Amino acid sequence: MGGISGFSEAAEASRHLWAVGRLLSAVIATLLLALVACRSPGPAWKEAELATLRSLWIGSLPPLAADPSNRFGDNPQAAVFGQFLFYDIRFSLKGDIACHFCHRPEIGFQDGLPLAQGPQTTTNRRTPSVVGAAYNTWYFWDGRADSLWAQALGPLENPIEQGGDRTYYAHLVSQFYRDEYESLFGPLPDLSDSGRFPRHAGPLAADPSARAAWETMAPADQEVINQVFANLGKAIAAYERLLRPGISRFDQYAQAVLRGDEAGAGDWFTDDEVAGLRLFIGRAGCLQCHPGPLLTDHSFHNTGTPAAVGLPVDDGRATGAASFLADPFNCRGPYSDASPGDCGHLDQVGPGSAALAGRFKTPSLRNVARRAPYMHAGQLPTLEAVLAHYNSAPAAPVGQSEVRPLNLTSQEIAQLVAFLRTLDSPVAAESQWLSPPVFTNWSGAGMGGD
């Protein structure tokens, strides 16, 4: 009986182990199914959706076209010169600010502030990133410049930014960059006659005496100075043209989907990010303003953005269009390298009107999660706030808003935000362009944002 009893005990133990094994197998199987479900690609992408994904993928970004108004735009020597100008704080009235103060390379060539900060005060708009800006047609939030080089000239003269004037910059070039300038643009004029070329003179100078000095200059001498000034912008643009957006996690996901690798696509996106992408290209209507690989239509829209607290109502493109047409540095101006046939975009611009009021340039959504706060004056602090604004579609403070309520749920807003965060990417440029150059002819105090 003892043998039988021992056998029964062993059999019972065996049955117990078998039951435990079955339970463990069931648990493992459940976990595996849950894991597969988490990585499930969801509904297959339709052909039309695949075409949209391909259009948004960074791989569909065409080669950067030459700027006909800047024949130095793709000149490597001009890019080197432009990089020095971008970081040289001497190119400001008080020697305390340069382009990189608002376009900081360590945070994606923008400044992360609601409003751009000058040496002593703030502007009334926020700083866009220059990464990928070479693909734009219009510059500034109101489109008052039509080239990267013309845009670069604006802060140089703006009294609350770099604040200098045209003859001052020409004298600085003569003093510090004569060889670099002349190797690109030809001989500098002889500026030694202070009667003809005052140290400070310019049509937009903050100092009334500098504006008066400009008015006393001979028109031929004004043209000479204007050409030097324009060439500075063209060199800075040659540098900025090298700063392009890199590959984001979205691009990795899209590439996997487009090659039919659904399992691989699951390595890049969560279910919420996929759901957010589907909303982005579908019911949320984001593609109306944010199509293409740079996720912008390069146009102007009134989205009912609230006015910035403490600032006058900004009418945007209505003012920008009028300013642009009067700008001597536009594509058809005397300092452009373009032929008349290269400037067809000018024919689409009429004087500022009420119909343009409240319209602002559509920014790229590349690296959007890193560019808070949002809108033209930093009125909205987070991506969630931006989507809540579009979801409710309030009336515009000026002009007519184009936005209609989206009727998204809080979960759908969270999914859209999750997708937008996948658009972060590094700058696609060689490392030498991502930090200040070495200044060998000067101590460089203040370089690099110190």
Short mmCIF file of C-alpha atoms in Angstrom, two decimals:
data_model
loop_
_atom_site.label_atom_id
_atom_site.label_comp_id
_atom_site.label_asym_id
_atom_site.label_seq_id
_atom_site.Cartn_x
_atom_site.Cartn_y
_atom_site.Cartn_z
CA MET A 1 0.00 0.00 0.00
CA GLY A 2 2.92 2.25 0.77
CA GLY A 3 4.12 1.85 -2.86
CA ILE A 4 0.69 2.64 -4.20
CA SER A 5 0.40 5.60 -1.90
CA GLY A 6 3.76 6.93 -3.08
CA PHE A 7 2.75 6.47 -6.70
CA SER A 8 -0.52 8.35 -6.10
CA GLU A 9 1.34 11.22 -4.48
CA ALA A 10 3.74 11.38 -7.43
CA ALA A 11 0.85 11.30 -9.89
CA GLU A 12 -0.89 14.09 -8.02
CA ALA A 13 2.28 16.15 -8.06
CA SER A 14 2.65 15.50 -11.79
CA ARG A 15 -0.93 16.60 -12.45
CA HIS A 16 -0.27 19.75 -10.40
CA LEU A 17 2.84 20.57 -12.40
CA TRP A 18 0.99 19.92 -15.64
CA ALA A 19 -1.78 22.29 -14.57
CA VAL A 20 0.73 24.94 -13.60
CA GLY A 21 2.47 24.47 -16.95
CA ARG A 22 -0.77 24.92 -18.83
CA LEU A 23 -1.50 28.09 -16.84
CA LEU A 24 1.96 29.47 -17.56
CA SER A 25 1.57 28.63 -21.25
CA ALA A 26 -1.74 30.42 -21.34
CA VAL A 27 -0.27 33.46 -19.62
CA ILE A 28 2.71 33.53 -22.02
CA ALA A 29 0.41 33.16 -25.00
CA THR A 30 -1.75 36.02 -23.74
CA LEU A 31 1.30 38.23 -23.24
CA LEU A 32 2.57 37.41 -26.73
CA LEU A 33 -0.82 38.25 -28.22
CA ALA A 34 -0.87 41.53 -26.29
CA LEU A 35 2.61 42.34 -27.54
CA VAL A 36 1.60 41.62 -31.11
CA ALA A 37 -1.50 43.75 -30.63
CA CYS A 38 0.61 46.64 -29.32
CA ARG A 39 2.75 46.50 -32.44
CA SER A 40 -0.18 45.89 -34.73
CA PRO A 41 -0.11 48.29 -37.65
CA GLY A 42 -3.87 48.66 -37.47
CA PRO A 43 -5.90 49.00 -40.66
CA ALA A 44 -3.81 48.81 -43.80
CA TRP A 45 -2.96 52.12 -45.43
CA LYS A 46 -5.00 52.72 -48.58
CA GLU A 47 -3.35 53.65 -51.86
CA ALA A 48 -4.39 57.30 -51.59
CA GLU A 49 -3.06 57.42 -48.03
CA LEU A 50 0.24 55.88 -49.12
CA ALA A 51 0.56 58.58 -51.76
CA THR A 52 0.01 61.19 -49.04
CA LEU A 53 2.61 59.58 -46.78
CA ARG A 54 5.08 59.60 -49.64
CA SER A 55 4.43 63.31 -50.22
CA LEU A 56 5.15 64.06 -46.54
CA TRP A 57 8.25 61.86 -46.26
CA ILE A 58 11.54 63.79 -46.15
CA GLY A 59 12.79 61.63 -49.01
CA SER A 60 10.36 63.45 -51.32
CA LEU A 61 12.00 66.81 -50.60
CA PRO A 62 13.42 67.95 -53.95
CA PRO A 63 16.98 69.23 -54.32
CA LEU A 64 17.24 72.83 -53.23
CA ALA A 65 16.80 75.01 -56.29
CA ALA A 66 19.22 77.85 -56.95
CA ASP A 67 18.03 81.30 -55.96
CA PRO A 68 18.21 83.34 -59.18
CA SER A 69 18.36 86.56 -57.16
CA ASN A 70 21.56 85.42 -55.42
CA ARG A 71 24.28 84.09 -57.70
CA PHE A 72 26.46 83.47 -54.62
CA GLY A 73 23.86 81.34 -52.87
CA ASP A 74 25.64 78.04 -53.46
CA ASN A 75 29.20 79.35 -53.37
CA PRO A 76 31.14 77.55 -50.57
CA GLN A 77 33.40 80.56 -50.07
CA ALA A 78 30.36 82.79 -49.64
CA ALA A 79 28.96 80.32 -47.07
CA VAL A 80 32.17 80.57 -45.03
CA PHE A 81 32.02 84.38 -45.13
CA GLY A 82 28.32 84.28 -44.26
CA GLN A 83 28.96 82.03 -41.27
CA PHE A 84 31.40 84.61 -39.86
CA LEU A 85 28.84 87.38 -40.37
CA PHE A 86 26.16 85.23 -38.72
CA TYR A 87 28.20 85.01 -35.51
CA ASP A 88 30.09 88.33 -35.48
CA ILE A 89 28.64 90.64 -32.82
CA ARG A 90 30.53 93.59 -34.25
CA PHE A 91 27.81 93.70 -36.92
CA SER A 92 25.42 95.49 -34.59
CA LEU A 93 25.31 99.10 -33.50
CA LYS A 94 26.64 98.45 -29.99
CA GLY A 95 28.67 95.34 -30.74
CA ASP A 96 26.51 93.15 -28.54
CA ILE A 97 24.30 91.01 -30.80
CA ALA A 98 24.51 88.90 -33.96
CA CYS A 99 22.21 86.65 -35.98
CA HIS A 100 22.93 83.67 -33.75
CA PHE A 101 21.50 85.39 -30.67
CA CYS A 102 18.00 84.76 -32.05
CA HIS A 103 18.92 81.73 -34.16
CA ARG A 104 20.76 79.57 -31.65
CA PRO A 105 22.21 76.39 -33.15
CA GLU A 106 21.87 74.40 -29.93
CA ILE A 107 18.06 74.73 -30.03
CA GLY A 108 17.44 74.38 -33.74
CA PHE A 109 18.43 77.89 -34.88
CA GLN A 110 15.60 79.68 -33.08
CA ASP A 111 15.42 81.19 -29.60
CA GLY A 112 12.53 79.48 -27.78
CA LEU A 113 11.05 82.82 -26.66
CA PRO A 114 7.51 84.12 -27.18
CA LEU A 115 8.93 87.28 -28.79
CA ALA A 116 12.37 87.89 -30.26
CA GLN A 117 14.59 89.63 -27.74
CA GLY A 118 16.80 92.54 -28.78
CA PRO A 119 19.60 94.02 -26.67
CA GLN A 120 17.27 96.35 -24.79
CA THR A 121 13.72 95.47 -25.78
CA THR A 122 11.60 92.88 -27.56
CA THR A 123 10.08 92.73 -31.01
CA ASN A 124 6.37 92.10 -31.57
CA ARG A 125 6.85 88.66 -33.17
CA ARG A 126 8.63 85.45 -32.37
CA THR A 127 11.72 84.06 -34.08
CA PRO A 128 11.24 81.34 -36.73
CA SER A 129 13.96 78.75 -37.24
CA VAL A 130 16.19 79.19 -40.27
CA VAL A 131 16.48 75.40 -40.73
CA GLY A 132 14.95 74.63 -44.12
CA ALA A 133 14.15 78.32 -44.67
CA ALA A 134 15.96 78.26 -48.02
CA TYR A 135 12.93 76.39 -49.43
CA ASN A 136 10.60 79.30 -48.65
CA THR A 137 9.25 81.79 -51.14
CA TRP A 138 8.37 84.42 -48.54
CA TYR A 139 10.15 85.44 -45.34
CA PHE A 140 9.11 86.94 -42.02
CA TRP A 141 5.68 86.17 -40.59
CA ASP A 142 4.14 88.77 -42.92
CA GLY A 143 6.14 87.88 -46.04
CA ARG A 144 7.80 91.27 -46.42
CA ALA A 145 10.91 89.70 -48.01
CA ASP A 146 11.05 87.28 -50.92
CA SER A 147 14.54 85.81 -50.50
CA LEU A 148 16.75 84.51 -47.75
CA TRP A 149 19.31 87.25 -48.41
CA ALA A 150 16.73 90.04 -48.31
CA GLN A 151 15.42 88.63 -45.03
CA ALA A 152 18.94 88.68 -43.54
CA LEU A 153 19.14 92.45 -44.12
CA GLY A 154 16.09 93.26 -42.01
CA PRO A 155 17.50 92.53 -38.52
CA LEU A 156 20.77 94.29 -39.40
CA GLU A 157 18.90 97.61 -39.68
CA ASN A 158 16.06 97.02 -37.23
CA PRO A 159 16.59 99.45 -34.31
CA ILE A 160 15.44 96.84 -31.77
CA GLU A 161 17.56 94.04 -33.21
CA GLN A 162 21.10 94.62 -34.54
CA GLY A 163 20.29 98.26 -35.10
CA GLY A 164 23.14 99.32 -37.36
CA ASP A 165 23.07 101.27 -40.60
CA ARG A 166 24.35 100.70 -44.11
CA THR A 167 27.52 102.80 -44.20
CA TYR A 168 28.48 101.49 -40.75
CA TYR A 169 28.38 97.91 -42.04
CA ALA A 170 30.34 98.84 -45.16
CA HIS A 171 33.05 100.38 -42.95
CA LEU A 172 33.15 97.21 -40.80
CA VAL A 173 33.62 95.05 -43.88
CA SER A 174 36.41 97.32 -45.09
CA GLN A 175 38.09 97.12 -41.69
CA PHE A 176 37.71 93.42 -40.87
CA TYR A 177 36.72 91.44 -43.98
CA ARG A 178 38.18 93.24 -46.98
CA ASP A 179 39.99 90.19 -48.39
CA GLU A 180 37.01 87.87 -47.90
CA TYR A 181 34.62 90.36 -49.46
CA GLU A 182 36.76 91.28 -52.45
CA SER A 183 37.55 87.65 -53.30
CA LEU A 184 33.81 87.12 -53.79
CA PHE A 185 32.27 90.41 -54.87
CA GLY A 186 35.13 92.42 -56.32
CA PRO A 187 36.79 95.61 -55.09
CA LEU A 188 35.30 97.49 -52.20
CA PRO A 189 34.78 101.19 -52.77
CA ASP A 190 37.23 103.59 -51.15
CA LEU A 191 35.34 104.70 -48.04
CA SER A 192 38.04 106.96 -46.65
CA ASP A 193 36.25 110.19 -47.64
CA SER A 194 33.93 110.71 -44.66
CA GLY A 195 32.16 113.48 -46.53
CA ARG A 196 30.96 110.99 -49.12
CA PHE A 197 30.68 107.96 -46.82
CA PRO A 198 29.87 108.96 -43.23
CA ARG A 199 30.59 106.44 -40.52
CA HIS A 200 26.84 106.24 -39.81
CA ALA A 201 24.26 106.73 -42.53
CA GLY A 202 21.23 104.77 -43.64
CA PRO A 203 17.61 105.33 -44.68
CA LEU A 204 16.23 103.24 -41.80
CA ALA A 205 18.68 104.22 -39.07
CA ALA A 206 17.24 104.83 -35.61
CA ASP A 207 19.41 107.92 -35.18
CA PRO A 208 17.90 110.92 -37.03
CA SER A 209 21.38 112.26 -37.75
CA ALA A 210 22.28 109.01 -39.55
CA ARG A 211 19.11 109.25 -41.63
CA ALA A 212 19.91 112.87 -42.45
CA ALA A 213 23.46 111.90 -43.41
CA TRP A 214 22.07 109.34 -45.83
CA GLU A 215 19.91 111.97 -47.48
CA THR A 216 22.95 114.15 -48.12
CA MET A 217 24.85 111.39 -49.90
CA ALA A 218 25.00 111.39 -53.69
CA PRO A 219 22.64 108.81 -55.26
CA ALA A 220 25.62 107.03 -56.86
CA ASP A 221 27.30 106.69 -53.46
CA GLN A 222 24.07 105.40 -51.93
CA GLU A 223 23.94 102.72 -54.64
CA VAL A 224 27.52 101.69 -53.89
CA ILE A 225 26.69 101.25 -50.22
CA ASN A 226 23.43 99.45 -50.98
CA GLN A 227 25.32 96.93 -53.10
CA VAL A 228 27.77 96.20 -50.28
CA PHE A 229 24.84 95.84 -47.90
CA ALA A 230 23.01 93.48 -50.27
CA ASN A 231 26.15 91.35 -50.66
CA LEU A 232 26.30 90.86 -46.89
CA GLY A 233 22.80 89.41 -47.03
CA LYS A 234 23.76 87.15 -49.93
CA ALA A 235 26.72 85.75 -47.98
CA ILE A 236 24.60 85.10 -44.88
CA ALA A 237 22.02 83.37 -47.09
CA ALA A 238 24.73 81.13 -48.59
CA TYR A 239 25.47 79.93 -45.06
CA GLU A 240 21.84 79.49 -44.06
CA ARG A 241 21.10 77.48 -47.23
CA LEU A 242 23.26 74.71 -45.75
CA LEU A 243 20.94 74.27 -42.75
CA ARG A 244 18.32 71.72 -43.75
CA PRO A 245 16.00 69.41 -41.79
CA GLY A 246 17.17 65.86 -41.18
CA ILE A 247 15.37 62.52 -40.88
CA SER A 248 12.72 62.29 -38.15
CA ARG A 249 11.08 59.26 -36.56
CA PHE A 250 8.06 59.94 -38.75
CA ASP A 251 10.26 59.63 -41.83
CA GLN A 252 11.58 56.28 -40.59
CA TYR A 253 8.02 55.08 -40.07
CA ALA A 254 6.84 56.35 -43.46
CA GLN A 255 9.80 54.74 -45.21
CA ALA A 256 9.02 51.37 -43.60
CA VAL A 257 5.34 51.61 -44.57
CA LEU A 258 6.16 52.64 -48.13
CA ARG A 259 8.42 49.63 -48.63
CA GLY A 260 5.73 47.33 -47.21
CA ASP A 261 7.54 46.53 -43.97
CA GLU A 262 4.63 46.74 -41.54
CA ALA A 263 6.55 44.93 -38.79
CA GLY A 264 9.43 47.35 -39.15
CA ALA A 265 7.02 50.28 -39.11
CA GLY A 266 5.80 49.09 -35.71
CA ASP A 267 9.29 49.61 -34.34
CA TRP A 268 9.01 53.36 -35.02
CA PHE A 269 5.44 54.32 -34.05
CA THR A 270 3.05 53.54 -31.22
CA ASP A 271 -0.63 52.99 -31.84
CA ASP A 272 -1.40 56.53 -30.64
CA GLU A 273 1.17 58.03 -33.02
CA VAL A 274 -0.34 56.08 -35.92
CA ALA A 275 -3.79 57.25 -34.91
CA GLY A 276 -2.50 60.83 -34.74
CA LEU A 277 -0.99 60.53 -38.21
CA ARG A 278 -4.28 59.22 -39.58
CA LEU A 279 -6.07 62.22 -38.06
CA PHE A 280 -3.41 64.59 -39.43
CA ILE A 281 -3.87 63.45 -43.03
CA GLY A 282 -7.59 62.87 -42.61
CA ARG A 283 -10.38 64.26 -40.48
CA ALA A 284 -8.37 66.95 -38.68
CA GLY A 285 -7.71 68.65 -42.03
CA CYS A 286 -4.11 69.60 -41.21
CA LEU A 287 -2.99 69.10 -44.81
CA GLN A 288 -4.92 72.18 -45.91
CA CYS A 289 -2.03 74.28 -44.61
CA HIS A 290 0.71 71.74 -43.86
CA PRO A 291 1.27 69.58 -46.97
CA GLY A 292 4.54 68.37 -48.46
CA PRO A 293 7.80 67.19 -46.91
CA LEU A 294 8.31 70.48 -45.05
CA LEU A 295 4.70 70.35 -43.80
CA THR A 296 3.85 73.85 -44.99
CA ASP A 297 2.12 75.34 -48.01
CA HIS A 298 4.45 78.40 -47.82
CA SER A 299 1.36 80.59 -47.92
CA PHE A 300 -0.54 82.92 -45.57
CA HIS A 301 -3.64 82.17 -43.53
CA ASN A 302 -5.85 83.78 -40.93
CA THR A 303 -6.37 81.12 -38.26
CA GLY A 304 -8.10 83.31 -35.70
CA THR A 305 -5.05 83.45 -33.44
CA PRO A 306 -5.73 85.65 -30.41
CA ALA A 307 -3.95 88.98 -30.21
CA ALA A 308 -0.81 89.02 -28.10
CA VAL A 309 -1.35 90.53 -24.66
CA GLY A 310 0.08 94.02 -24.40
CA LEU A 311 0.70 94.40 -28.14
CA PRO A 312 -1.37 96.20 -30.78
CA VAL A 313 -3.42 94.04 -33.12
CA ASP A 314 -1.12 92.75 -35.86
CA ASP A 315 -2.62 92.72 -39.36
CA GLY A 316 0.14 90.49 -40.76
CA ARG A 317 0.24 90.07 -44.52
CA ALA A 318 -1.76 93.24 -45.15
CA THR A 319 1.22 95.30 -44.00
CA GLY A 320 3.84 92.85 -45.23
CA ALA A 321 2.65 92.93 -48.84
CA ALA A 322 2.85 96.71 -49.00
CA SER A 323 6.33 96.71 -47.41
CA PHE A 324 7.57 94.06 -49.78
CA LEU A 325 6.51 95.91 -52.92
CA ALA A 326 8.43 98.99 -51.76
CA ASP A 327 11.59 97.06 -50.87
CA PRO A 328 14.56 97.81 -53.19
CA PHE A 329 16.02 94.41 -52.25
CA ASN A 330 13.20 92.34 -53.72
CA CYS A 331 13.66 90.00 -56.69
CA ARG A 332 13.21 92.73 -59.30
CA GLY A 333 15.15 95.35 -57.39
CA PRO A 334 18.46 96.80 -58.62
CA TYR A 335 20.54 94.60 -56.26
CA SER A 336 19.01 91.29 -57.30
CA ASP A 337 20.90 88.95 -59.63
CA ALA A 338 17.67 87.68 -61.19
CA SER A 339 16.37 88.36 -64.65
CA PRO A 340 12.79 89.76 -64.90
CA GLY A 341 11.44 86.35 -65.90
CA ASP A 342 12.69 84.80 -62.66
CA CYS A 343 10.38 86.85 -60.46
CA GLY A 344 6.90 85.73 -61.41
CA HIS A 345 5.87 85.47 -57.76
CA LEU A 346 5.84 89.26 -57.61
CA ASP A 347 2.96 89.36 -60.07
CA GLN A 348 0.78 87.56 -57.52
CA VAL A 349 1.26 90.25 -54.88
CA GLY A 350 -1.02 93.25 -54.79
CA PRO A 351 -0.92 96.14 -52.32
CA GLY A 352 -1.97 95.31 -48.78
CA SER A 353 -5.72 95.06 -48.39
CA ALA A 354 -8.37 94.20 -45.84
CA ALA A 355 -8.61 90.71 -47.35
CA LEU A 356 -5.04 90.00 -46.20
CA ALA A 357 -5.56 91.27 -42.65
CA GLY A 358 -4.62 88.79 -39.95
CA ARG A 359 -2.92 86.37 -42.32
CA PHE A 360 0.47 84.99 -41.34
CA LYS A 361 2.91 82.64 -43.03
CA THR A 362 2.38 78.93 -42.41
CA PRO A 363 5.40 77.62 -40.49
CA SER A 364 6.95 74.24 -41.18
CA LEU A 365 5.97 71.58 -38.64
CA ARG A 366 9.41 69.99 -38.77
CA ASN A 367 10.74 70.03 -35.17
CA VAL A 368 7.49 71.66 -34.05
CA ALA A 369 7.58 70.05 -30.60
CA ARG A 370 10.85 71.87 -29.90
CA ARG A 371 9.56 75.29 -30.93
CA ALA A 372 7.19 76.30 -28.16
CA PRO A 373 5.57 78.75 -27.66
CA TYR A 374 3.52 78.94 -30.84
CA MET A 375 1.93 81.30 -33.37
CA HIS A 376 3.39 84.57 -34.66
CA ALA A 377 3.75 86.17 -31.23
CA GLY A 378 4.03 83.10 -29.00
CA GLN A 379 0.41 83.43 -27.86
CA LEU A 380 -0.15 79.70 -27.32
CA PRO A 381 2.24 77.91 -24.93
CA THR A 382 1.89 74.24 -25.91
CA LEU A 383 0.89 71.98 -28.78
CA GLU A 384 -2.17 71.02 -26.75
CA ALA A 385 -3.16 74.69 -26.58
CA VAL A 386 -2.70 75.07 -30.34
CA LEU A 387 -4.93 72.08 -31.08
CA ALA A 388 -7.51 73.28 -28.56
CA HIS A 389 -7.54 76.61 -30.43
CA TYR A 390 -8.13 74.91 -33.78
CA ASN A 391 -10.70 72.61 -32.20
CA SER A 392 -12.83 75.53 -30.98
CA ALA A 393 -12.06 77.90 -33.90
CA PRO A 394 -12.71 81.27 -32.22
CA ALA A 395 -13.34 84.42 -34.22
CA ALA A 396 -10.27 86.32 -35.43
CA PRO A 397 -9.30 89.59 -33.71
CA VAL A 398 -8.69 91.09 -37.17
CA GLY A 399 -9.82 89.90 -40.58
CA GLN A 400 -11.74 86.70 -41.26
CA SER A 401 -10.62 83.39 -39.78
CA GLU A 402 -10.41 80.44 -42.18
CA VAL A 403 -10.64 77.87 -39.37
CA ARG A 404 -13.76 75.81 -38.62
CA PRO A 405 -14.30 73.70 -35.47
CA LEU A 406 -12.68 70.26 -35.69
CA ASN A 407 -14.83 68.54 -33.04
CA LEU A 408 -11.96 66.34 -31.89
CA THR A 409 -12.11 64.44 -28.61
CA SER A 410 -9.49 64.92 -25.92
CA GLN A 411 -8.06 61.52 -26.84
CA GLU A 412 -7.78 62.52 -30.49
CA ILE A 413 -6.01 65.75 -29.53
CA ALA A 414 -3.55 63.71 -27.46
CA GLN A 415 -2.99 61.41 -30.44
CA LEU A 416 -2.32 64.34 -32.76
CA VAL A 417 0.19 65.74 -30.27
CA ALA A 418 1.85 62.32 -30.07
CA PHE A 419 2.26 62.33 -33.85
CA LEU A 420 3.60 65.89 -33.97
CA ARG A 421 6.32 64.92 -31.50
CA THR A 422 7.63 62.36 -34.00
CA LEU A 423 8.68 65.20 -36.35
CA ASP A 424 11.79 66.08 -34.33
CA SER A 425 15.04 65.64 -36.24
CA PRO A 426 18.65 66.86 -36.24
CA VAL A 427 19.88 69.53 -38.63
CA ALA A 428 21.17 67.88 -41.78
CA ALA A 429 24.44 69.79 -42.10
CA GLU A 430 28.10 69.04 -41.59
CA SER A 431 29.26 69.71 -38.04
CA GLN A 432 31.42 72.66 -39.10
CA TRP A 433 28.25 74.64 -39.87
CA LEU A 434 26.55 73.97 -36.53
CA SER A 435 28.76 76.07 -34.26
CA PRO A 436 30.63 79.39 -34.41
CA PRO A 437 33.68 79.56 -36.70
CA VAL A 438 37.14 80.27 -35.32
CA PHE A 439 37.83 84.00 -35.33
CA THR A 440 41.57 84.36 -35.88
CA ASN A 441 41.72 88.14 -36.37
CA TRP A 442 39.82 89.04 -33.24
CA SER A 443 39.38 87.84 -29.65
CA GLY A 444 35.80 86.90 -30.41
CA ALA A 445 34.38 87.98 -27.08
CA GLY A 446 30.69 87.13 -27.04
CA MET A 447 30.93 84.46 -29.71
CA GLY A 448 28.81 81.38 -29.36
CA GLY A 449 26.12 83.10 -27.32
CA ASP A 450 28.26 83.84 -24.25
#
